[in-house]
Amino acid sequence: MRRKRAPFNDKRFIGNTNSNEVHDLDNEDRYGECNIPLIRDSHVKTFSPDTHAQAKREGFDNCAKCIGNSKH
Ligand SMILES: [Zn+2]
């Protein structure tokens, strides 16, 4: 589920700079296991362009719940 408020700004891909994981909010885990509400706003990173490829270029690991193929 995308969030309109800052710092999410309706973006699809959100990086957690604390865990170094990227989440796909269009495929957010329906049981809440992505724990998006627990990410501090100061740890929320958006991408430009708003793509998974850009998140990978910036060195983020996949969330195992909403993207899969996590390295951890
Ligand atoms: Zn996730």
GROMACS .gro file of C-alpha atoms and ligand atoms in nm:
model
   73
    1MET     CA    1   0.000   0.000   0.000
    2ARG     CA    2   0.146   0.330  -0.105
    3ARG     CA    3   0.145   0.620   0.138
    4LYS     CA    4   0.081   0.970   0.018
    5ARG     CA    5   0.240   1.148   0.311
    6ALA     CA    6   0.601   1.259   0.323
    7PRO     CA    7   0.859   1.109   0.319
    8PHE     CA    8   0.681   0.830   0.122
    9ASN     CA    9   0.522   1.070  -0.128
   10ASP     CA   10   0.319   0.797  -0.300
   11LYS     CA   11   0.634   0.619  -0.421
   12ARG     CA   12   0.631   0.249  -0.502
   13PHE     CA   13   0.981   0.154  -0.384
   14ILE     CA   14   1.093   0.252  -0.035
   15GLY     CA   15   1.438   0.190   0.106
   16ASN     CA   16   1.502   0.146   0.477
   17THR     CA   17   1.843   0.302   0.531
   18ASN     CA   18   1.867   0.131   0.872
   19SER     CA   19   1.825  -0.227   0.742
   20ASN     CA   20   1.947  -0.148   0.388
   21GLU     CA   21   1.640  -0.323   0.243
   22VAL     CA   22   1.409  -0.204  -0.033
   23HIS     CA   23   1.032  -0.269  -0.020
   24ASP     CA   24   0.778  -0.276  -0.303
   25LEU     CA   25   0.472  -0.105  -0.155
   26ASP     CA   26   0.253  -0.227  -0.442
   27ASN     CA   27   0.325  -0.578  -0.313
   28GLU     CA   28   0.351  -0.501   0.058
   29ASP     CA   29   0.314  -0.813   0.272
   30ARG     CA   30  -0.054  -0.839   0.357
   31TYR     CA   31   0.017  -0.974   0.705
   32GLY     CA   32   0.224  -0.668   0.782
   33GLU     CA   33   0.556  -0.847   0.788
   34CYS     CA   34   0.725  -0.570   0.596
   35ASN     CA   35   0.677  -0.362   0.911
   36ILE     CA   36   0.664  -0.043   0.710
   37PRO     CA   37   0.497   0.152   0.995
   38LEU     CA   38   0.798   0.072   1.215
   39ILE     CA   39   1.047   0.241   0.981
   40ARG     CA   40   1.142   0.581   1.114
   41ASP     CA   41   1.071   0.861   0.870
   42SER     CA   42   1.438   0.956   0.891
   43HIS     CA   43   1.526   0.607   0.760
   44VAL     CA   44   1.287   0.619   0.463
   45LYS     CA   45   1.463   0.654   0.126
   46THR     CA   46   1.284   0.705  -0.205
   47PHE     CA   47   1.442   0.655  -0.546
   48SER     CA   48   1.463   0.854  -0.864
   49PRO     CA   49   1.352   0.696  -1.086
   50ASP     CA   50   1.112   0.504  -0.861
   51THR     CA   51   1.227   0.160  -0.978
   52HIS     CA   52   1.365  -0.159  -0.827
   53ALA     CA   53   1.664  -0.133  -1.061
   54GLN     CA   54   1.754   0.205  -0.913
   55ALA     CA   55   1.733   0.066  -0.558
   56LYS     CA   56   1.969  -0.215  -0.660
   57ARG     CA   57   2.209   0.035  -0.816
   58GLU     CA   58   2.214   0.215  -0.482
   59GLY     CA   59   2.307  -0.110  -0.306
   60PHE     CA   60   1.980  -0.203  -0.133
   61ASP     CA   61   1.897  -0.568  -0.062
   62ASN     CA   62   1.549  -0.702  -0.142
   63CYS     CA   63   1.288  -0.742   0.129
   64ALA     CA   64   1.222  -1.117   0.149
   65LYS     CA   65   0.848  -1.060   0.198
   66CYS     CA   66   0.745  -0.825  -0.080
   67ILE     CA   67   1.021  -0.877  -0.340
   68GLY     CA   68   1.206  -1.200  -0.257
   69ASN     CA   69   1.558  -1.319  -0.340
   70SER     CA   70   1.693  -1.147  -0.032
   71LYS     CA   71   2.066  -1.195   0.021
   72HIS     CA   72   2.017  -1.211   0.399
   73ZN      ZN   73   0.880  -0.566   0.215
   0.00000   0.00000   0.00000
